[in-house]
CSV table of C-alpha atoms and ligand atoms in Angstrom, one decimal:
chain,number,residue,atom,x,y,z
A,1,MET,CA,90.9,102.5,70.3
A,2,THR,CA,88.3,104.2,67.5
A,3,GLY,CA,89.5,106.6,64.3
A,4,THR,CA,91.2,106.5,62.2
A,5,THR,CA,94.6,105.4,61.0
A,6,SER,CA,96.2,105.8,58.2
A,7,THR,CA,99.9,105.6,56.1
A,8,ALA,CA,100.9,107.2,52.9
A,9,ASP,CA,100.7,104.4,50.7
A,10,ALA,CA,97.6,102.3,53.0
A,11,PRO,CA,94.0,103.7,52.3
A,12,ALA,CA,92.6,105.0,56.2
A,13,ILE,CA,91.4,102.7,58.4
A,14,ARG,CA,87.5,103.7,59.7
A,15,LYS,CA,88.3,101.2,63.5
A,16,GLY,CA,84.9,100.5,64.6
A,17,LEU,CA,83.1,102.4,61.2
A,18,VAL,CA,83.0,105.4,63.0
A,19,GLY,CA,82.1,108.3,60.7
A,20,VAL,CA,81.8,106.1,57.9
A,21,ILE,CA,78.1,106.5,55.6
A,22,ALA,CA,77.3,102.7,54.3
A,23,ASP,CA,74.4,103.1,52.6
A,24,GLU,CA,71.4,105.5,51.6
A,25,THR,CA,68.2,104.8,54.0
A,26,ALA,CA,65.0,106.4,53.4
A,27,ILE,CA,63.9,104.4,57.0
A,28,SER,CA,65.0,106.7,59.8
A,29,LYS,CA,67.2,109.8,60.7
A,30,VAL,CA,69.5,110.5,63.4
A,31,ASN,CA,70.6,113.9,63.7
A,32,PRO,CA,73.2,114.1,66.7
A,33,ASP,CA,73.7,117.8,66.1
A,34,THR,CA,69.9,118.5,67.3
A,35,ASN,CA,69.3,115.6,69.3
A,36,SER,CA,66.4,114.4,67.1
A,37,LEU,CA,65.2,111.3,65.2
A,38,LEU,CA,62.4,111.4,62.7
A,39,TYR,CA,60.7,108.3,60.9
A,40,ARG,CA,59.7,107.9,57.6
A,41,GLY,CA,59.9,111.8,58.6
A,42,TYR,CA,58.2,111.4,61.3
A,43,PRO,CA,59.5,112.7,64.5
A,44,VAL,CA,59.8,109.8,67.0
A,45,GLN,CA,58.2,112.0,70.2
A,46,ASP,CA,55.5,113.5,68.1
A,47,LEU,CA,54.6,109.2,67.4
A,48,ALA,CA,54.8,108.3,70.7
A,49,ALA,CA,52.5,110.5,72.2
A,50,HIS,CA,49.6,110.5,68.8
A,51,ALA,CA,50.7,107.0,67.3
A,52,SER,CA,50.2,103.5,68.3
A,53,PHE,CA,52.7,100.4,68.6
A,54,GLU,CA,50.9,98.7,65.4
A,55,GLU,CA,50.7,102.7,63.4
A,56,VAL,CA,54.8,102.8,63.9
A,57,ALA,CA,55.3,98.9,62.2
A,58,TYR,CA,53.0,100.0,59.6
A,59,LEU,CA,54.5,103.3,58.8
A,60,LEU,CA,58.2,101.8,59.2
A,61,TRP,CA,57.3,98.9,57.0
A,62,HIS,CA,55.6,101.1,54.5
A,63,GLY,CA,57.0,104.4,54.6
A,64,GLU,CA,53.4,105.6,55.1
A,65,LEU,CA,51.2,106.4,58.6
A,66,PRO,CA,48.2,103.3,57.3
A,67,THR,CA,44.5,104.6,57.2
A,68,THR,CA,42.3,102.9,59.4
A,69,ALA,CA,41.4,100.0,56.3
A,70,GLN,CA,45.2,99.1,56.1
A,71,LEU,CA,45.7,99.0,59.9
A,72,ALA,CA,42.9,97.3,60.6
A,73,GLU,CA,43.8,94.5,57.7
A,74,GLN,CA,47.2,94.2,59.4
A,75,THR,CA,46.0,94.4,62.5
A,76,ALA,CA,43.8,91.5,61.7
A,77,THR,CA,47.3,89.7,60.6
A,78,GLU,CA,48.9,90.4,63.6
A,79,ARG,CA,45.9,89.2,66.3
A,80,ALA,CA,45.5,85.7,64.2
A,81,SER,CA,49.4,85.3,63.9
A,82,ARG,CA,49.8,85.3,67.6
A,83,ALA,CA,49.9,81.4,68.9
A,84,LEU,CA,53.5,79.3,68.5
A,85,ALA,CA,53.8,77.1,66.7
A,86,PRO,CA,54.3,74.2,68.4
A,87,VAL,CA,57.5,73.5,66.9
A,88,VAL,CA,58.6,76.8,67.9
A,89,ARG,CA,57.1,75.6,72.0
A,90,ASP,CA,59.1,71.9,71.7
A,91,ALA,CA,62.0,74.3,70.6
A,92,VAL,CA,61.8,76.9,73.6
A,93,LEU,CA,61.1,74.6,76.5
A,94,ALA,CA,63.5,72.3,75.5
A,95,LEU,CA,66.0,75.2,76.2
A,96,PRO,CA,67.6,74.8,79.9
A,97,THR,CA,66.1,77.1,81.6
A,98,THR,CA,69.4,78.6,82.4
A,99,CYS,CA,70.0,80.0,79.5
A,100,HIS,CA,69.5,83.2,78.2
A,101,PRO,CA,66.5,84.5,76.7
A,102,MET,CA,68.2,86.0,74.2
A,103,ASP,CA,69.4,82.8,73.8
A,104,VAL,CA,65.8,81.6,73.5
A,105,VAL,CA,64.9,84.4,71.2
A,106,ARG,CA,67.9,84.0,68.7
A,107,THR,CA,66.9,80.0,68.3
A,108,ALA,CA,63.3,80.4,68.3
A,109,VAL,CA,63.8,83.4,65.1
A,110,SER,CA,65.4,81.1,63.2
A,111,VAL,CA,63.0,77.8,64.2
A,112,HIS,CA,60.3,80.4,63.5
A,113,GLY,CA,61.7,81.0,60.2
A,114,ALA,CA,62.9,77.2,59.1
A,115,ASN,CA,59.1,76.3,59.9
A,116,ASP,CA,57.4,79.5,58.2
A,117,PRO,CA,55.8,78.9,54.9
A,118,GLN,CA,57.4,80.9,52.2
A,119,ALA,CA,61.5,80.6,54.0
A,120,GLU,CA,61.7,80.5,50.3
A,121,ASP,CA,60.5,83.4,49.0
A,122,SER,CA,62.9,86.2,49.2
A,123,SER,CA,59.4,88.8,47.3
A,124,PRO,CA,58.5,92.2,48.3
A,125,GLU,CA,54.7,90.7,49.0
A,126,ALA,CA,56.5,87.9,51.2
A,127,GLU,CA,58.9,89.4,53.0
A,128,GLN,CA,56.3,92.0,54.2
A,129,ALA,CA,54.1,89.1,55.6
A,130,LYS,CA,56.7,87.2,56.9
A,131,ALA,CA,58.1,90.3,58.5
A,132,LEU,CA,54.7,90.5,60.1
A,133,ARG,CA,54.4,87.4,61.2
A,134,LEU,CA,57.9,87.2,62.8
A,135,TRP,CA,56.7,90.4,64.8
A,136,ALA,CA,53.3,89.0,66.0
A,137,VAL,CA,54.9,86.1,67.3
A,138,LEU,CA,58.0,87.8,69.4
A,139,PRO,CA,55.7,88.6,72.3
A,140,ALA,CA,54.7,84.6,72.7
A,141,VAL,CA,58.7,83.6,72.2
A,142,VAL,CA,59.3,86.6,75.3
A,143,ALA,CA,56.2,86.2,77.7
A,144,LEU,CA,56.3,81.8,77.6
A,145,ASP,CA,60.7,82.0,78.5
A,146,GLN,CA,60.2,84.3,80.9
A,147,ARG,CA,57.2,82.5,82.7
A,148,ARG,CA,59.0,79.3,82.4
A,149,ARG,CA,61.9,80.4,84.5
A,150,HIS,CA,59.5,81.3,87.0
A,151,GLY,CA,57.4,77.7,86.8
A,152,LEU,CA,54.2,79.5,85.5
A,153,PRO,CA,51.7,78.0,83.2
A,154,GLU,CA,51.5,79.5,79.6
A,155,VAL,CA,49.0,81.5,78.7
A,156,GLU,CA,46.9,81.3,76.2
A,157,PRO,CA,46.6,84.9,73.6
A,158,ARG,CA,43.4,86.6,73.2
A,159,ASP,CA,43.2,88.8,69.7
A,160,ASP,CA,40.9,91.8,71.6
A,161,LEU,CA,44.1,93.4,72.9
A,162,SER,CA,46.9,95.9,71.2
A,163,TYR,CA,50.2,94.8,70.9
A,164,ALA,CA,51.4,96.0,73.9
A,165,GLU,CA,48.2,94.7,75.8
A,166,SER,CA,48.8,91.2,74.3
A,167,PHE,CA,52.6,91.4,75.3
A,168,LEU,CA,51.8,92.2,79.1
A,169,TRP,CA,48.4,90.0,79.1
A,170,LEU,CA,51.2,87.1,77.8
A,171,THR,CA,53.6,87.7,80.5
A,172,PHE,CA,51.4,88.5,83.4
A,173,GLY,CA,48.0,86.8,83.0
A,174,GLU,CA,46.8,90.3,83.3
A,175,VAL,CA,46.3,93.1,81.6
A,176,PRO,CA,47.4,96.3,84.0
A,177,ASP,CA,46.9,99.5,84.2
A,178,PRO,CA,46.7,102.1,81.2
A,179,VAL,CA,50.0,103.6,83.2
A,180,VAL,CA,51.6,100.3,82.7
A,181,VAL,CA,50.7,100.3,79.3
A,182,ARG,CA,51.7,103.1,78.0
A,183,ALA,CA,54.5,103.0,79.0
A,184,PHE,CA,55.4,100.3,77.7
A,185,GLU,CA,54.3,101.1,73.8
A,186,VAL,CA,56.3,104.4,74.5
A,187,SER,CA,59.1,102.1,74.9
A,188,MET,CA,58.0,100.0,71.8
A,189,VAL,CA,57.7,102.5,69.9
A,190,LEU,CA,60.8,104.0,71.1
A,191,TYR,CA,63.2,100.9,70.1
A,192,ALA,CA,61.6,100.5,67.2
A,193,GLU,CA,64.7,102.0,64.3
A,194,HIS,CA,67.9,103.8,64.7
A,195,SER,CA,69.2,103.0,61.3
A,196,PHE,CA,72.5,101.6,61.2
A,197,ASN,CA,73.6,100.3,64.5
A,198,ALA,CA,75.3,97.7,65.4
A,199,SER,CA,72.2,95.2,65.0
A,200,THR,CA,70.3,97.0,62.3
A,201,PHE,CA,73.7,96.6,60.3
A,202,THR,CA,74.6,92.7,61.2
A,203,ALA,CA,71.0,92.3,59.3
A,204,ARG,CA,71.8,94.4,56.3
A,205,VAL,CA,75.0,92.4,56.1
A,206,ILE,CA,73.4,89.2,56.1
A,207,ALA,CA,70.4,90.6,53.8
A,208,SER,CA,73.3,91.8,51.0
A,209,THR,CA,75.1,88.4,50.1
A,210,LEU,CA,70.2,87.7,49.4
A,211,SER,CA,70.5,85.4,52.6
A,212,ASP,CA,66.2,85.6,53.8
A,213,LEU,CA,64.9,87.5,56.0
A,214,HIS,CA,65.0,85.3,59.6
A,215,SER,CA,68.5,84.7,58.7
A,216,ALA,CA,69.0,88.4,59.1
A,217,VAL,CA,66.8,88.6,62.2
A,218,THR,CA,68.8,85.9,63.9
A,219,GLY,CA,71.8,87.6,63.0
A,220,ALA,CA,70.2,90.7,64.7
A,221,VAL,CA,69.2,89.5,67.9
A,222,GLY,CA,73.1,88.3,68.4
A,223,ALA,CA,74.5,91.4,67.5
A,224,LEU,CA,71.9,93.3,70.1
A,225,LYS,CA,72.6,90.9,72.6
A,226,GLY,CA,75.9,92.2,73.4
A,227,ALA,CA,76.4,94.4,76.3
A,228,LEU,CA,77.4,97.7,73.9
A,229,HIS,CA,73.9,97.8,72.2
A,230,GLY,CA,71.1,96.4,73.4
A,231,GLY,CA,72.8,94.3,76.4
A,232,ALA,CA,72.8,97.3,78.3
A,233,ASN,CA,69.4,97.9,79.8
A,234,GLU,CA,69.9,95.0,81.7
A,235,ALA,CA,73.2,96.0,82.8
A,236,VAL,CA,71.3,99.3,83.3
A,237,MET,CA,69.1,97.1,86.3
A,238,ALA,CA,72.6,95.2,87.9
A,239,THR,CA,73.8,98.9,88.1
A,240,PHE,CA,71.3,100.1,90.4
A,241,GLU,CA,71.2,96.8,92.3
A,242,GLU,CA,74.8,97.5,92.9
A,243,ILE,CA,74.5,100.7,93.9
A,244,GLY,CA,71.0,99.7,96.1
A,245,THR,CA,70.5,103.4,97.0
A,246,ALA,CA,70.6,107.1,95.8
A,247,ASP,CA,73.2,108.3,98.6
A,248,ARG,CA,75.6,105.6,97.9
A,249,ALA,CA,75.6,106.9,93.9
A,250,GLU,CA,78.1,109.1,94.6
A,251,THR,CA,80.9,107.0,96.3
A,252,TRP,CA,80.3,104.2,93.8
A,253,LEU,CA,80.0,106.0,90.7
A,254,ASP,CA,83.6,106.9,91.7
A,255,GLU,CA,84.7,103.6,92.1
A,256,ALA,CA,83.7,102.5,88.9
A,257,LEU,CA,85.1,105.2,86.6
A,258,ALA,CA,88.5,104.5,88.9
A,259,GLU,CA,88.8,100.6,88.0
A,260,ARG,CA,87.7,102.2,84.2
A,261,ARG,CA,84.6,100.3,84.1
A,262,LYS,CA,82.4,101.4,81.4
A,263,ILE,CA,79.0,102.9,82.7
A,264,MET,CA,75.7,101.0,81.5
A,265,GLY,CA,73.4,102.8,79.8
A,266,PHE,CA,75.4,105.9,79.4
A,267,GLY,CA,77.1,107.6,76.1
A,268,HIS,CA,76.2,106.6,72.5
A,269,ARG,CA,78.1,106.4,69.3
A,270,VAL,CA,76.2,108.3,67.8
A,271,TYR,CA,74.9,111.1,70.2
A,272,LYS,CA,77.3,113.1,72.1
A,273,HIS,CA,74.9,115.7,73.0
A,274,GLY,CA,72.2,113.5,74.8
A,275,ASP,CA,70.2,110.4,73.0
A,276,SER,CA,66.6,111.9,71.2
A,277,ARG,CA,64.4,109.2,72.5
A,278,VAL,CA,65.5,109.5,76.2
A,279,PRO,CA,63.1,113.0,77.0
A,280,THR,CA,60.1,110.7,75.5
A,281,MET,CA,60.8,107.4,77.9
A,282,LYS,CA,61.7,109.6,81.3
A,283,ALA,CA,58.4,111.7,81.3
A,284,SER,CA,56.9,108.0,80.9
A,285,LEU,CA,59.2,106.4,83.3
A,286,ASP,CA,58.4,109.6,85.7
A,287,GLU,CA,55.1,108.7,85.4
A,288,LEU,CA,54.8,105.1,86.1
A,289,LEU,CA,57.6,105.1,89.5
A,290,GLU,CA,55.2,108.3,91.0
A,291,HIS,CA,52.2,104.8,90.1
A,292,THR,CA,54.3,102.6,91.2
A,293,GLY,CA,55.2,104.6,94.6
A,294,ARG,CA,59.1,104.0,93.6
A,295,GLN,CA,60.1,106.9,94.6
A,296,ASP,CA,63.9,105.4,95.7
A,297,LEU,CA,64.5,104.4,91.8
A,298,ALA,CA,63.2,107.7,90.6
A,299,GLU,CA,65.8,109.3,93.2
A,300,LEU,CA,68.6,107.0,92.4
A,301,TYR,CA,68.0,107.7,88.8
A,302,ASP,CA,68.8,111.0,88.6
A,303,ALA,CA,71.5,110.7,91.6
A,304,LEU,CA,73.8,108.6,89.3
A,305,GLU,CA,72.7,110.1,85.7
A,306,ALA,CA,73.6,113.9,87.8
A,307,ALA,CA,77.2,113.0,89.3
A,308,MET,CA,77.8,110.8,85.6
A,309,THR,CA,77.4,114.0,83.9
A,310,GLU,CA,79.6,116.2,86.3
A,311,ARG,CA,82.1,113.4,86.3
A,312,LYS,CA,82.4,113.0,82.5
A,313,GLY,CA,79.9,115.3,80.9
A,314,ILE,CA,78.3,111.7,79.7
A,315,LEU,CA,74.9,111.4,78.9
A,316,PRO,CA,72.2,108.7,78.9
A,317,ASN,CA,70.6,106.9,76.2
A,318,LEU,CA,67.4,105.3,76.2
A,319,ASP,CA,68.5,101.9,77.5
A,320,TYR,CA,69.1,104.4,80.8
A,321,PRO,CA,64.9,104.9,81.5
A,322,THR,CA,63.8,100.9,80.1
A,323,GLY,CA,66.2,99.2,82.3
A,324,PRO,CA,63.9,100.8,85.6
A,325,ALA,CA,60.7,100.8,83.5
A,326,TYR,CA,61.0,97.4,83.1
A,327,HIS,CA,61.8,96.1,86.0
A,328,VAL,CA,58.7,98.2,87.5
A,329,MET,CA,56.6,96.5,85.5
A,330,GLY,CA,57.5,93.3,86.5
A,331,PHE,CA,59.6,91.6,83.3
A,332,ASP,CA,62.6,89.8,85.4
A,333,THR,CA,66.1,91.0,84.4
A,334,PRO,CA,67.2,89.0,82.0
A,335,THR,CA,64.2,89.9,79.8
A,336,PHE,CA,64.3,93.7,78.9
A,337,THR,CA,66.4,92.3,75.8
A,338,PRO,CA,64.4,90.3,74.8
A,339,LEU,CA,61.6,93.3,75.0
A,340,PHE,CA,64.0,95.4,72.7
A,341,VAL,CA,64.2,93.2,70.1
A,342,ALA,CA,59.9,92.3,70.1
A,343,ALA,CA,60.6,96.1,69.1
A,344,ARG,CA,63.6,96.6,67.0
A,345,VAL,CA,62.5,93.5,65.1
A,346,VAL,CA,60.1,95.7,62.7
A,347,GLY,CA,63.3,97.7,62.3
A,348,TRP,CA,65.7,94.9,61.2
A,349,THR,CA,63.1,93.7,59.1
A,350,ALA,CA,61.8,97.0,57.6
A,351,HIS,CA,65.6,98.0,56.7
A,352,VAL,CA,66.3,94.0,55.0
A,353,MET,CA,63.4,94.9,52.6
A,354,GLU,CA,65.2,97.9,52.0
A,355,GLN,CA,68.4,96.4,51.5
A,356,HIS,CA,66.7,93.0,48.8
A,357,ALA,CA,65.3,96.4,47.3
A,358,HIS,CA,68.2,98.3,46.6
A,359,ASN,CA,70.9,95.5,46.9
A,360,ALA,CA,74.6,95.2,46.9
A,361,LEU,CA,77.1,93.0,48.9
A,362,ILE,CA,78.5,94.0,51.7
A,363,ARG,CA,82.0,93.9,51.7
A,364,PRO,CA,85.0,96.0,53.1
A,365,LEU,CA,88.6,95.7,53.1
A,366,SER,CA,91.0,95.1,55.4
A,367,ALA,CA,94.1,95.8,56.5
A,368,TYR,CA,96.9,93.0,56.5
A,369,ALA,CA,98.5,93.1,60.1
A,370,GLY,CA,100.2,89.7,60.2
A,371,PRO,CA,103.4,87.7,59.5
A,372,ASP,CA,105.0,88.8,55.2
A,373,GLN,CA,104.8,85.8,53.1
A,374,ARG,CA,106.8,82.9,54.4
A,375,GLU,CA,107.6,79.7,53.1
A,376,VAL,CA,105.6,76.5,54.6
A,377,PRO,CA,108.7,74.1,56.8
A,378,GLU,CA,108.9,70.9,55.8
A,379,ARG,CA,106.3,68.8,58.0
B,401,LIG,N1,81.2,105.4,80.5
B,401,LIG,C1,82.4,105.1,80.8
B,401,LIG,N2,83.3,106.0,80.1
B,401,LIG,C2,82.7,105.6,79.0
B,401,LIG,C3,81.1,105.7,79.0
B,401,LIG,C4,80.2,105.0,79.8
B,401,LIG,N3,79.7,104.7,79.7
B,401,LIG,N4,80.8,105.8,77.7
B,401,LIG,C5,81.9,106.1,76.7
B,401,LIG,N5,83.1,106.3,77.7
B,401,LIG,C6,84.8,107.1,77.8
B,401,LIG,C7,85.1,106.5,76.9
B,401,LIG,O1,85.8,105.7,77.5
B,401,LIG,C8,86.3,107.0,76.0
B,401,LIG,O2,87.3,107.3,77.2
B,401,LIG,P1,88.6,107.3,76.5
B,401,LIG,O3,88.2,108.6,75.5
B,401,LIG,O4,89.1,108.3,78.3
B,401,LIG,O5,88.6,106.3,76.7
B,401,LIG,C9,85.0,108.3,75.5
B,401,LIG,O6,84.3,108.4,76.1
B,401,LIG,C10,84.8,108.3,74.1
B,401,LIG,O7,83.9,107.0,74.0
B,401,LIG,P2,83.7,105.8,73.2
B,401,LIG,O8,83.8,104.3,73.7
B,401,LIG,O9,85.2,106.1,72.1
B,401,LIG,O10,82.7,105.9,72.6
B,401,LIG,P3,82.1,105.0,71.4
B,401,LIG,O11,81.4,105.6,70.4
B,401,LIG,O12,82.7,103.9,70.8
B,401,LIG,O13,81.0,103.9,72.8
B,401,LIG,C11,79.1,103.5,73.6
B,401,LIG,C12,79.4,103.7,72.8
B,401,LIG,C13,79.8,101.8,72.7
B,401,LIG,C14,77.6,103.2,73.2
B,401,LIG,C15,79.2,103.4,74.8
B,401,LIG,O14,79.0,104.9,75.7
B,401,LIG,C16,79.4,102.5,75.9
B,401,LIG,O15,80.1,101.6,76.0
B,401,LIG,N6,78.7,102.7,76.5
B,401,LIG,C17,77.4,102.2,78.0
B,401,LIG,C18,76.9,101.2,77.2
B,401,LIG,C19,76.0,101.8,76.6
B,401,LIG,O16,75.1,102.0,77.5
B,401,LIG,N7,75.1,100.8,75.6
B,401,LIG,C20,73.9,101.2,75.2
B,401,LIG,C21,74.2,102.0,74.0
B,401,LIG,S1,72.9,102.2,72.9
B,401,LIG,C22,71.7,101.7,72.8
B,401,LIG,O17,72.1,100.4,72.4
B,401,LIG,C23,70.4,101.4,72.8
């Protein structure tokens, strides 16, 4: 249950922190009334159309789009930091192949952080450098884990590819068609930042204790894993597989709603009239499905969306188009949420730096609902 409860002598409880403005941020602005999302003032759909993911990362971290020289410097560092340190590789390979890839990413972030030469340096320069190194290495972690689960050998990083191309190269051992690369890059831009969502807020809570950047990101990965947040993109694909074909969508939905199941990839805490990022990702998905000849998936997508809109008036969120997009790109379903991590780590680390720059310990109150004070019985 979400909502506000209060009594005459007790302050209101905002269950789920619904509607609570916890702090200011200059990083992004979500406007549910106009279904818009701005990164540092720029509409996200314009950035997706005209900027690379690397430029968007620079923008989110520094507040402005990079000059050519600034982008070249960031790119050189990122490309030089793509390889896994042996201690991180060993940690990934030590985990069972049956564990969830988000557990692998969470562990790898923690080990990478402990191994970072500036681990305990919280100066703004060190935090920026750590954010860049962590962002740079995540594709190798995610790709290594998917490949080992399929019995495939690791792929050597290349320094002549963009971030998106390199991610696909490390995962598949080839750079796919530009349509695929573009759709993947668009998804990264759209996933990069979204104000005080659950995982970002988790990162800010941890940062507010003056804990370090990697601890904050490790916690954020844990928050993102849940099905009500980032885990929904995997669950969308599971839904599509369960339904099978477009002609079964309505019946499936009616049964699922009768069982009071949540339909993954639909609804949003902030957007109640549609998610600002969906039209951009849907356009990329359409291109991808056309390119890969997956008309069946396009029909299923439309059929479930139409039925959900008609039955509940609840619209898709970004995880709805990214799920099938990642599927046709060739990622296995458990890898979807780790892809979200590699994008959102930019937003998380920008928020950690903002929190540290204007810190106040985040420590809300609770209303006690347990027994009245009582005596410990004789024992
Ligand atoms: N399927 C079925 N019913 C839904 C859904 C859904 N996906 N979303 C909301 N509802 C219903 C609720 O059951 C509730 O109905 P009720 O009033 O009869 O109980 C009503 O709509 C209001 O929903 P809330 O749960 O109060 O909405 P809230 O803002 O708390 O939840 C959330 C938002 C968690 C995203 C919810 O819509 C949901 O569970 N969606 C599915 C998971 C998902 O796709 N998460 C991804 C989020 S976006 C992202 O991470 C990129």
